[in-house]
JSON list of C-alpha atoms in Angstrom, two decimals:
[
{"chain": "X", "resi": 1, "resn": "MET", "atom": "CA", "xyz": [-42.49, -58.65, 110.05]},
{"chain": "X", "resi": 2, "resn": "ALA", "atom": "CA", "xyz": [-42.23, -59.42, 114.02]},
{"chain": "X", "resi": 3, "resn": "ILE", "atom": "CA", "xyz": [-40.94, -56.48, 116.72]},
{"chain": "X", "resi": 4, "resn": "VAL", "atom": "CA", "xyz": [-38.26, -58.91, 119.07]},
{"chain": "X", "resi": 5, "resn": "ALA", "atom": "CA", "xyz": [-38.32, -56.83, 122.40]},
{"chain": "X", "resi": 6, "resn": "ASN", "atom": "CA", "xyz": [-36.54, -57.43, 125.82]},
{"chain": "X", "resi": 7, "resn": "THR", "atom": "CA", "xyz": [-38.83, -58.11, 128.82]},
{"chain": "X", "resi": 8, "resn": "LEU", "atom": "CA", "xyz": [-38.72, -56.09, 131.90]},
{"chain": "X", "resi": 9, "resn": "LYS", "atom": "CA", "xyz": [-37.58, -57.96, 134.54]},
{"chain": "X", "resi": 10, "resn": "GLU", "atom": "CA", "xyz": [-39.37, -57.58, 137.73]},
{"chain": "X", "resi": 11, "resn": "ASN", "atom": "CA", "xyz": [-36.23, -56.89, 140.36]},
{"chain": "X", "resi": 12, "resn": "SER", "atom": "CA", "xyz": [-34.44, -54.74, 138.00]},
{"chain": "X", "resi": 13, "resn": "PHE", "atom": "CA", "xyz": [-35.01, -51.74, 139.99]},
{"chain": "X", "resi": 14, "resn": "GLU", "atom": "CA", "xyz": [-32.16, -49.69, 142.55]},
{"chain": "X", "resi": 15, "resn": "ILE", "atom": "CA", "xyz": [-34.71, -47.77, 144.69]},
{"chain": "X", "resi": 16, "resn": "GLN", "atom": "CA", "xyz": [-33.23, -44.46, 146.69]},
{"chain": "X", "resi": 17, "resn": "MET", "atom": "CA", "xyz": [-35.41, -43.45, 149.97]},
{"chain": "X", "resi": 18, "resn": "PRO", "atom": "CA", "xyz": [-32.78, -40.56, 151.20]},
{"chain": "X", "resi": 19, "resn": "ASN", "atom": "CA", "xyz": [-34.66, -40.00, 154.58]},
{"chain": "X", "resi": 20, "resn": "THR", "atom": "CA", "xyz": [-35.05, -43.61, 155.00]},
{"chain": "X", "resi": 21, "resn": "PRO", "atom": "CA", "xyz": [-31.99, -45.02, 153.72]},
{"chain": "X", "resi": 22, "resn": "ILE", "atom": "CA", "xyz": [-31.47, -48.02, 156.12]},
{"chain": "X", "resi": 23, "resn": "LEU", "atom": "CA", "xyz": [-35.31, -48.63, 154.79]},
{"chain": "X", "resi": 24, "resn": "ALA", "atom": "CA", "xyz": [-34.09, -48.23, 150.85]},
{"chain": "X", "resi": 25, "resn": "SER", "atom": "CA", "xyz": [-31.44, -50.98, 151.62]},
{"chain": "X", "resi": 26, "resn": "VAL", "atom": "CA", "xyz": [-33.84, -54.27, 152.41]},
{"chain": "X", "resi": 27, "resn": "VAL", "atom": "CA", "xyz": [-36.60, -52.93, 150.23]},
{"chain": "X", "resi": 28, "resn": "THR", "atom": "CA", "xyz": [-37.21, -56.48, 147.92]},
{"chain": "X", "resi": 29, "resn": "SER", "atom": "CA", "xyz": [-40.40, -55.28, 146.27]},
{"chain": "X", "resi": 30, "resn": "VAL", "atom": "CA", "xyz": [-42.21, -52.00, 145.26]},
{"chain": "X", "resi": 31, "resn": "ASP", "atom": "CA", "xyz": [-45.43, -51.18, 144.33]},
{"chain": "X", "resi": 32, "resn": "ILE", "atom": "CA", "xyz": [-45.89, -48.86, 141.93]},
{"chain": "X", "resi": 33, "resn": "ALA", "atom": "CA", "xyz": [-49.43, -47.21, 141.52]},
{"chain": "X", "resi": 34, "resn": "GLY", "atom": "CA", "xyz": [-51.66, -47.06, 139.17]},
{"chain": "X", "resi": 35, "resn": "THR", "atom": "CA", "xyz": [-52.65, -43.21, 137.33]},
{"chain": "X", "resi": 36, "resn": "THR", "atom": "CA", "xyz": [-56.24, -42.98, 136.80]},
{"chain": "X", "resi": 37, "resn": "LEU", "atom": "CA", "xyz": [-57.48, -39.89, 134.41]},
{"chain": "X", "resi": 38, "resn": "ASN", "atom": "CA", "xyz": [-61.05, -38.80, 135.26]},
{"chain": "X", "resi": 39, "resn": "GLU", "atom": "CA", "xyz": [-63.96, -38.60, 133.57]},
{"chain": "X", "resi": 40, "resn": "THR", "atom": "CA", "xyz": [-66.36, -36.27, 132.58]},
{"chain": "X", "resi": 41, "resn": "GLU", "atom": "CA", "xyz": [-69.41, -36.78, 132.02]},
{"chain": "X", "resi": 42, "resn": "LEU", "atom": "CA", "xyz": [-72.13, -34.53, 128.89]},
{"chain": "X", "resi": 43, "resn": "PRO", "atom": "CA", "xyz": [-75.21, -34.53, 128.69]},
{"chain": "X", "resi": 44, "resn": "TYR", "atom": "CA", "xyz": [-77.69, -35.01, 125.33]},
{"chain": "X", "resi": 45, "resn": "THR", "atom": "CA", "xyz": [-80.80, -35.52, 125.29]},
{"chain": "X", "resi": 46, "resn": "GLN", "atom": "CA", "xyz": [-80.96, -39.09, 124.72]},
{"chain": "X", "resi": 47, "resn": "LEU", "atom": "CA", "xyz": [-77.35, -40.07, 125.96]},
{"chain": "X", "resi": 48, "resn": "ASP", "atom": "CA", "xyz": [-74.81, -39.09, 128.42]},
{"chain": "X", "resi": 49, "resn": "VAL", "atom": "CA", "xyz": [-71.09, -38.97, 127.30]},
{"chain": "X", "resi": 50, "resn": "ASN", "atom": "CA", "xyz": [-68.36, -39.95, 129.06]},
{"chain": "X", "resi": 51, "resn": "VAL", "atom": "CA", "xyz": [-65.21, -36.93, 128.24]},
{"chain": "X", "resi": 52, "resn": "PRO", "atom": "CA", "xyz": [-61.45, -37.32, 129.40]},
{"chain": "X", "resi": 53, "resn": "GLY", "atom": "CA", "xyz": [-61.78, -35.22, 132.58]},
{"chain": "X", "resi": 54, "resn": "GLU", "atom": "CA", "xyz": [-58.63, -32.56, 133.62]},
{"chain": "X", "resi": 55, "resn": "LYS", "atom": "CA", "xyz": [-57.80, -34.94, 136.44]},
{"chain": "X", "resi": 56, "resn": "LEU", "atom": "CA", "xyz": [-55.53, -36.86, 137.33]},
{"chain": "X", "resi": 57, "resn": "THR", "atom": "CA", "xyz": [-55.41, -38.95, 140.65]},
{"chain": "X", "resi": 58, "resn": "TYR", "atom": "CA", "xyz": [-52.42, -41.13, 141.70]},
{"chain": "X", "resi": 59, "resn": "GLY", "atom": "CA", "xyz": [-52.87, -44.57, 144.10]},
{"chain": "X", "resi": 60, "resn": "LYS", "atom": "CA", "xyz": [-50.39, -45.24, 146.29]},
{"chain": "X", "resi": 61, "resn": "LEU", "atom": "CA", "xyz": [-46.12, -46.65, 146.27]},
{"chain": "X", "resi": 62, "resn": "ASP", "atom": "CA", "xyz": [-46.56, -50.42, 148.55]},
{"chain": "X", "resi": 63, "resn": "LEU", "atom": "CA", "xyz": [-43.03, -51.85, 149.53]},
{"chain": "X", "resi": 64, "resn": "MET", "atom": "CA", "xyz": [-42.50, -54.42, 150.49]},
{"chain": "X", "resi": 65, "resn": "PHE", "atom": "CA", "xyz": [-39.17, -54.68, 152.73]},
{"chain": "X", "resi": 66, "resn": "LEU", "atom": "CA", "xyz": [-37.44, -57.25, 154.91]},
{"chain": "X", "resi": 67, "resn": "MET", "atom": "CA", "xyz": [-36.50, -57.32, 158.31]},
{"chain": "X", "resi": 68, "resn": "ASP", "atom": "CA", "xyz": [-33.39, -56.08, 159.83]},
{"chain": "X", "resi": 69, "resn": "GLU", "atom": "CA", "xyz": [-33.07, -58.13, 163.43]},
{"chain": "X", "resi": 70, "resn": "ASN", "atom": "CA", "xyz": [-32.18, -54.67, 165.53]},
{"chain": "X", "resi": 71, "resn": "MET", "atom": "CA", "xyz": [-35.08, -53.25, 163.14]},
{"chain": "X", "resi": 72, "resn": "ASP", "atom": "CA", "xyz": [-33.78, -50.68, 162.22]},
{"chain": "X", "resi": 73, "resn": "ALA", "atom": "CA", "xyz": [-35.44, -50.57, 158.88]},
{"chain": "X", "resi": 74, "resn": "TYR", "atom": "CA", "xyz": [-39.21, -50.22, 160.85]},
{"chain": "X", "resi": 75, "resn": "MET", "atom": "CA", "xyz": [-38.18, -47.92, 163.55]},
{"chain": "X", "resi": 76, "resn": "GLU", "atom": "CA", "xyz": [-37.05, -45.26, 160.84]},
{"chain": "X", "resi": 77, "resn": "ALA", "atom": "CA", "xyz": [-40.50, -45.59, 158.90]},
{"chain": "X", "resi": 78, "resn": "TYR", "atom": "CA", "xyz": [-41.90, -46.26, 161.76]},
{"chain": "X", "resi": 79, "resn": "ASN", "atom": "CA", "xyz": [-40.64, -42.81, 163.47]},
{"chain": "X", "resi": 80, "resn": "THR", "atom": "CA", "xyz": [-41.13, -40.57, 160.48]},
{"chain": "X", "resi": 81, "resn": "MET", "atom": "CA", "xyz": [-44.56, -41.58, 160.26]},
{"chain": "X", "resi": 82, "resn": "VAL", "atom": "CA", "xyz": [-45.01, -39.98, 163.87]},
{"chain": "X", "resi": 83, "resn": "ALA", "atom": "CA", "xyz": [-42.66, -37.27, 163.56]},
{"chain": "X", "resi": 84, "resn": "THR", "atom": "CA", "xyz": [-45.14, -36.96, 160.33]},
{"chain": "X", "resi": 85, "resn": "ALA", "atom": "CA", "xyz": [-48.16, -36.83, 162.35]},
{"chain": "X", "resi": 86, "resn": "GLY", "atom": "CA", "xyz": [-46.70, -34.42, 165.43]},
{"chain": "X", "resi": 87, "resn": "PRO", "atom": "CA", "xyz": [-48.58, -30.44, 165.12]},
{"chain": "X", "resi": 88, "resn": "THR", "atom": "CA", "xyz": [-46.63, -28.98, 162.82]},
{"chain": "X", "resi": 89, "resn": "SER", "atom": "CA", "xyz": [-46.81, -27.02, 160.17]},
{"chain": "X", "resi": 90, "resn": "LEU", "atom": "CA", "xyz": [-47.69, -28.77, 156.62]},
{"chain": "X", "resi": 91, "resn": "GLU", "atom": "CA", "xyz": [-44.46, -26.48, 155.09]},
{"chain": "X", "resi": 92, "resn": "GLU", "atom": "CA", "xyz": [-42.51, -27.42, 157.61]},
{"chain": "X", "resi": 93, "resn": "LYS", "atom": "CA", "xyz": [-43.88, -31.40, 157.44]},
{"chain": "X", "resi": 94, "resn": "ARG", "atom": "CA", "xyz": [-42.93, -31.57, 153.72]},
{"chain": "X", "resi": 95, "resn": "LYS", "atom": "CA", "xyz": [-39.33, -30.47, 154.49]},
{"chain": "X", "resi": 96, "resn": "GLN", "atom": "CA", "xyz": [-38.02, -32.30, 156.91]},
{"chain": "X", "resi": 97, "resn": "TYR", "atom": "CA", "xyz": [-40.48, -35.74, 156.67]},
{"chain": "X", "resi": 98, "resn": "PHE", "atom": "CA", "xyz": [-41.76, -35.83, 152.88]},
{"chain": "X", "resi": 99, "resn": "GLN", "atom": "CA", "xyz": [-38.75, -37.54, 150.63]},
{"chain": "X", "resi": 100, "resn": "ASP", "atom": "CA", "xyz": [-38.20, -37.89, 146.76]},
{"chain": "X", "resi": 101, "resn": "VAL", "atom": "CA", "xyz": [-38.57, -41.35, 146.19]},
{"chain": "X", "resi": 102, "resn": "THR", "atom": "CA", "xyz": [-36.54, -42.50, 143.07]},
{"chain": "X", "resi": 103, "resn": "ILE", "atom": "CA", "xyz": [-36.53, -45.50, 141.63]},
{"chain": "X", "resi": 104, "resn": "ALA", "atom": "CA", "xyz": [-34.19, -46.40, 139.40]},
{"chain": "X", "resi": 105, "resn": "VAL", "atom": "CA", "xyz": [-35.31, -49.17, 136.39]},
{"chain": "X", "resi": 106, "resn": "LEU", "atom": "CA", "xyz": [-31.87, -50.82, 135.16]},
{"chain": "X", "resi": 107, "resn": "ASN", "atom": "CA", "xyz": [-31.66, -52.87, 132.37]},
{"chain": "X", "resi": 108, "resn": "ASN", "atom": "CA", "xyz": [-31.55, -56.91, 131.91]},
{"chain": "X", "resi": 109, "resn": "SER", "atom": "CA", "xyz": [-27.50, -56.71, 132.91]},
{"chain": "X", "resi": 110, "resn": "LYS", "atom": "CA", "xyz": [-28.50, -55.10, 135.08]},
{"chain": "X", "resi": 111, "resn": "SER", "atom": "CA", "xyz": [-25.70, -52.45, 134.34]},
{"chain": "X", "resi": 112, "resn": "ALA", "atom": "CA", "xyz": [-27.83, -49.32, 133.65]},
{"chain": "X", "resi": 113, "resn": "ALA", "atom": "CA", "xyz": [-30.93, -47.30, 134.74]},
{"chain": "X", "resi": 114, "resn": "VAL", "atom": "CA", "xyz": [-32.44, -47.81, 131.39]},
{"chain": "X", "resi": 115, "resn": "ARG", "atom": "CA", "xyz": [-35.31, -44.65, 133.33]},
{"chain": "X", "resi": 116, "resn": "TYR", "atom": "CA", "xyz": [-35.88, -42.83, 136.39]},
{"chain": "X", "resi": 117, "resn": "ILE", "atom": "CA", "xyz": [-39.59, -42.85, 138.04]},
{"chain": "X", "resi": 118, "resn": "THR", "atom": "CA", "xyz": [-39.47, -40.47, 140.70]},
{"chain": "X", "resi": 119, "resn": "PHE", "atom": "CA", "xyz": [-41.52, -40.35, 142.99]},
{"chain": "X", "resi": 120, "resn": "VAL", "atom": "CA", "xyz": [-42.10, -36.39, 144.35]},
{"chain": "X", "resi": 121, "resn": "ASP", "atom": "CA", "xyz": [-43.45, -35.82, 148.23]},
{"chain": "X", "resi": 122, "resn": "CYS", "atom": "CA", "xyz": [-43.88, -38.97, 149.21]},
{"chain": "X", "resi": 123, "resn": "TRP", "atom": "CA", "xyz": [-44.95, -39.58, 153.56]},
{"chain": "X", "resi": 124, "resn": "PHE", "atom": "CA", "xyz": [-45.98, -43.12, 155.02]},
{"chain": "X", "resi": 125, "resn": "THR", "atom": "CA", "xyz": [-48.68, -43.76, 155.31]},
{"chain": "X", "resi": 126, "resn": "PHE", "atom": "CA", "xyz": [-49.31, -46.83, 156.17]},
{"chain": "X", "resi": 127, "resn": "LEU", "atom": "CA", "xyz": [-46.57, -50.24, 158.18]},
{"chain": "X", "resi": 128, "resn": "GLY", "atom": "CA", "xyz": [-47.41, -53.17, 158.22]},
{"chain": "X", "resi": 129, "resn": "ASN", "atom": "CA", "xyz": [-47.36, -56.07, 160.37]},
{"chain": "X", "resi": 130, "resn": "ILE", "atom": "CA", "xyz": [-44.19, -57.79, 162.22]},
{"chain": "X", "resi": 131, "resn": "SER", "atom": "CA", "xyz": [-45.64, -61.40, 162.95]},
{"chain": "X", "resi": 132, "resn": "PHE", "atom": "CA", "xyz": [-43.71, -63.41, 164.87]},
{"chain": "X", "resi": 133, "resn": "ASP", "atom": "CA", "xyz": [-43.96, -66.93, 165.46]},
{"chain": "X", "resi": 134, "resn": "HIS", "atom": "CA", "xyz": [-42.57, -69.78, 166.97]},
{"chain": "X", "resi": 135, "resn": "ALA", "atom": "CA", "xyz": [-42.96, -71.77, 163.64]},
{"chain": "X", "resi": 136, "resn": "GLY", "atom": "CA", "xyz": [-40.95, -70.65, 160.78]},
{"chain": "X", "resi": 137, "resn": "GLY", "atom": "CA", "xyz": [-37.21, -69.79, 161.89]},
{"chain": "X", "resi": 138, "resn": "GLY", "atom": "CA", "xyz": [-37.08, -67.63, 157.66]},
{"chain": "X", "resi": 139, "resn": "SER", "atom": "CA", "xyz": [-36.73, -63.70, 157.27]},
{"chain": "X", "resi": 140, "resn": "MET", "atom": "CA", "xyz": [-38.71, -61.85, 158.39]},
{"chain": "X", "resi": 141, "resn": "ASN", "atom": "CA", "xyz": [-41.06, -59.52, 156.08]},
{"chain": "X", "resi": 142, "resn": "SER", "atom": "CA", "xyz": [-43.30, -56.38, 156.58]},
{"chain": "X", "resi": 143, "resn": "SER", "atom": "CA", "xyz": [-44.47, -53.63, 154.41]},
{"chain": "X", "resi": 144, "resn": "ALA", "atom": "CA", "xyz": [-45.37, -49.92, 153.77]},
{"chain": "X", "resi": 145, "resn": "THR", "atom": "CA", "xyz": [-47.01, -47.66, 152.37]},
{"chain": "X", "resi": 146, "resn": "LEU", "atom": "CA", "xyz": [-46.90, -44.05, 151.21]},
{"chain": "X", "resi": 147, "resn": "SER", "atom": "CA", "xyz": [-48.45, -40.95, 149.48]},
{"chain": "X", "resi": 148, "resn": "PHE", "atom": "CA", "xyz": [-47.16, -38.33, 146.93]},
{"chain": "X", "resi": 149, "resn": "SER", "atom": "CA", "xyz": [-47.56, -35.70, 144.68]},
{"chain": "X", "resi": 150, "resn": "TYR", "atom": "CA", "xyz": [-47.02, -37.02, 142.05]},
{"chain": "X", "resi": 151, "resn": "PHE", "atom": "CA", "xyz": [-44.41, -38.78, 139.47]},
{"chain": "X", "resi": 152, "resn": "THR", "atom": "CA", "xyz": [-42.30, -37.79, 136.58]},
{"chain": "X", "resi": 153, "resn": "VAL", "atom": "CA", "xyz": [-40.15, -39.96, 134.78]},
{"chain": "X", "resi": 154, "resn": "SER", "atom": "CA", "xyz": [-37.31, -39.52, 133.02]},
{"chain": "X", "resi": 155, "resn": "ASP", "atom": "CA", "xyz": [-34.93, -42.13, 130.84]},
{"chain": "X", "resi": 156, "resn": "THR", "atom": "CA", "xyz": [-31.49, -42.23, 130.71]},
{"chain": "X", "resi": 157, "resn": "VAL", "atom": "CA", "xyz": [-29.47, -41.25, 127.57]},
{"chain": "X", "resi": 158, "resn": "SER", "atom": "CA", "xyz": [-26.01, -43.05, 127.39]},
{"chain": "X", "resi": 159, "resn": "ASP", "atom": "CA", "xyz": [-23.57, -40.01, 124.48]},
{"chain": "X", "resi": 160, "resn": "THR", "atom": "CA", "xyz": [-20.68, -40.70, 122.92]},
{"chain": "X", "resi": 161, "resn": "THR", "atom": "CA", "xyz": [-18.16, -39.83, 126.12]},
{"chain": "X", "resi": 162, "resn": "GLY", "atom": "CA", "xyz": [-20.11, -43.13, 127.83]},
{"chain": "X", "resi": 163, "resn": "PHE", "atom": "CA", "xyz": [-21.66, -41.56, 130.22]},
{"chain": "X", "resi": 164, "resn": "ASN", "atom": "CA", "xyz": [-25.70, -40.67, 131.29]},
{"chain": "X", "resi": 165, "resn": "PHE", "atom": "CA", "xyz": [-27.75, -38.22, 131.15]},
{"chain": "X", "resi": 166, "resn": "ILE", "atom": "CA", "xyz": [-31.39, -37.19, 131.90]},
{"chain": "X", "resi": 167, "resn": "ALA", "atom": "CA", "xyz": [-33.22, -36.35, 129.88]},
{"chain": "X", "resi": 168, "resn": "ASN", "atom": "CA", "xyz": [-36.04, -36.12, 131.02]},
{"chain": "X", "resi": 169, "resn": "TYR", "atom": "CA", "xyz": [-40.22, -35.40, 130.60]},
{"chain": "X", "resi": 170, "resn": "GLU", "atom": "CA", "xyz": [-41.88, -33.35, 133.33]},
{"chain": "X", "resi": 171, "resn": "THR", "atom": "CA", "xyz": [-41.22, -30.43, 131.19]},
{"chain": "X", "resi": 172, "resn": "ASP", "atom": "CA", "xyz": [-45.73, -29.95, 130.75]},
{"chain": "X", "resi": 173, "resn": "THR", "atom": "CA", "xyz": [-46.87, -33.43, 133.04]},
{"chain": "X", "resi": 174, "resn": "THR", "atom": "CA", "xyz": [-45.87, -31.90, 136.04]},
{"chain": "X", "resi": 175, "resn": "PRO", "atom": "CA", "xyz": [-47.57, -29.84, 138.69]},
{"chain": "X", "resi": 176, "resn": "ALA", "atom": "CA", "xyz": [-48.04, -26.88, 140.08]},
{"chain": "X", "resi": 177, "resn": "ASP", "atom": "CA", "xyz": [-46.43, -26.78, 143.38]},
{"chain": "X", "resi": 178, "resn": "PRO", "atom": "CA", "xyz": [-49.17, -26.22, 145.83]},
{"chain": "X", "resi": 179, "resn": "PHE", "atom": "CA", "xyz": [-46.45, -25.32, 148.31]},
{"chain": "X", "resi": 180, "resn": "VAL", "atom": "CA", "xyz": [-45.15, -22.39, 146.65]}
]
């Protein structure tokens, strides 16, 4: 018996970025970072054996976005980057400029979220090129890259009243907060 599942569509998402809402409103694509479980090598007399390590390593969160004609989205990200690089303590930077970015993964009809992926303590590490071209005339895009501390994945589950609530799976997998 074959299992038939609805496949996820690449355009079934919404993004929430509380510190940069203009940018969030023009994001056209998100590449969710890869995750690596580091390995540890155990030496034996004739053969070294790799075993699972104890640390996860995350890639970056990459965004593509449309350039609005006043460049407000670009400037919002740029100003945040400049402020983050300023001479303040890490704790102050975290309070003022880091943000939790949440991606709502939508069902195929885009009528409800089926999962929320929250990237904790994100900050901009790269803001992409802006390419002007007299031969062009179409919409312009740029990109941004964010680093983050870790991410969590939550389910949305409908109860009998029709309201959604979040079942969060971060209880045993969330790393300790290094700033507390």
